[in-house]
Every structure is written in structure tokens, then in C-alpha cells.
């Protein structure tokens, strides 16, 4: 079982951290077999698994179910769960109860988007024994406030604010920080500023690790492919081909073959 101490060690040894999302037991098992460092049960589950329009629709109960499934599939891997939209803004009790549900379901840590306005919640969770991962830059739960999924931190004042919040998160006890869709130079500067590891997504190559959404890296969605997410598999094409072959084989009578008939 990896722990937050392994994150710190990887950072000290300058070993890149590999994080990927997963939402179910089978995929978690496959991820675990590929020697990644951690699974993120992201609130992207709302979009990727449930077909909802944004991560605003994720709930604690939804993520609890996915965390439990991922834990069953990957008993030994470090698992981080997103705190859903507005959970950290409803005060200490709500945030603490949600973190408790997610950790009891099998998560080792929670990830919280943004910082300004809920610094006390981060401090309280860390002080209560809940490892917290920060998430700055493009914070998808704020898509409506941001006016879309856009690169963040381009303007000097935005970049300075992000650097300050990153330092603050470290001071509050966060063990790692996701930087999403920020300029590569800014992500590299924040990484140098901090002793805790930064995990980038759409933030270039200067972070201490990378995270990708599993379905993006497997190329499973033909209609969604962010520029920063490399397809490591032609997943959509392969799945489509397999299903087409299956349909053909059923229709032409070649499936099931004699060997596939259980007598
Ligand atoms: O929900 C998610 O999958 C995430 C990653 C994109 C970092 O937060």
C-alpha cells in the first residue's frame, strides 16, 4: 500500500508520479497491474460513467460507490477521491462527514478544488487525519463561474494568485497538488516553489507527476479528446471493431462455434 510518505519520497527523489482515474473494479484491477502510483476516483465519473453534463452533478453517494468498487479492484493501491461540488463550501461538518464516507469506502485521501474561502476546511481535514490533495488552475466544478473549460493563470495577477494559493495549500498540510490547464512555465515555477509534488494535467512537462482520465488515455470516446491527453490506445476503434465482429458472427451463425458450446 502506498501512502502520502511515498508521494513525499518520490518528490525528494525526483521520480515522476503516475496517477490515473478509475471508477470501477475491473479497470482498477487493470490499472493496479500497470504499476501506477495512485488512482484518482475523480468527480469526472459524473461525465464519463453517468453521461452527465459536468462534474457539478457528482454527489458524495455517487463517488462513494465508485470508491468502494475501485478499492475492491485495487486493494493495495493509493486511492484519492474527489470531494464533490460545494461539499467544502457547506462548512466543516458537511465536509468532514463527506471525507469520512469516502475514506470509509476505501479512499486514502480526498482532493478538493480551489482554496480561497475554504482554507479552514483544508486545515481541519488535515488536522483530523484526512490526507488532502489540492487542485488549482482549471477547477471543473467552477465551470459556470469560469465561463467554460479554459486555460487558467495566463494573466500575471492570476498566475501570482495561483502561486500564493499553492504555497498556502502546502502550509495547510496538503500532501500533493493537481495543476490543471495552466501554462507550462507557471506549472514548472509552482513545482519548484513547493516541496510537495505537483501532479499536472494539461500543464506541460514541468510538474512532479501527471494525471489523465482513463477513458482519454485509452481513446475510448470518439467525440472527446482534449489536446493535452495522448491516446495510448485506439480504444474506440478496437471496441467498435470487436462489437461489429460479434454482431456479424451472431447473424451469420459462426458464433457460438462447437468449442464454445457448453455441453
Ligand atoms: O475528476 C477528475 O478526473 C479530475 C482530474 C481531471 C484531475 O479531477
Tab-separated table of C-alpha atoms in Angstrom, residues 11 184 187-192 198 203-210:
chain	number	residue	atom	x	y	z
A	11	UNK	CA	9.253	14.179	-4.896
A	184	UNK	CA	3.722	25.081	-18.653
A	187	UNK	CA	3.267	24.894	-13.520
A	188	UNK	CA	7.055	24.479	-13.538
A	189	UNK	CA	7.517	27.528	-11.279
A	190	UNK	CA	4.895	26.300	-8.799
A	191	UNK	CA	6.589	22.887	-8.812
A	192	UNK	CA	9.929	24.484	-7.961
A	198	UNK	CA	2.523	18.780	-8.239
A	203	UNK	CA	0.078	21.704	-17.567
A	204	UNK	CA	3.110	20.599	-19.565
A	205	UNK	CA	6.128	18.567	-18.587
A	206	UNK	CA	7.485	20.546	-15.617
A	207	UNK	CA	5.287	19.059	-12.897
A	208	UNK	CA	6.313	16.302	-10.499
A	209	UNK	CA	3.787	13.878	-11.950
A	210	UNK	CA	0.930	13.529	-14.395
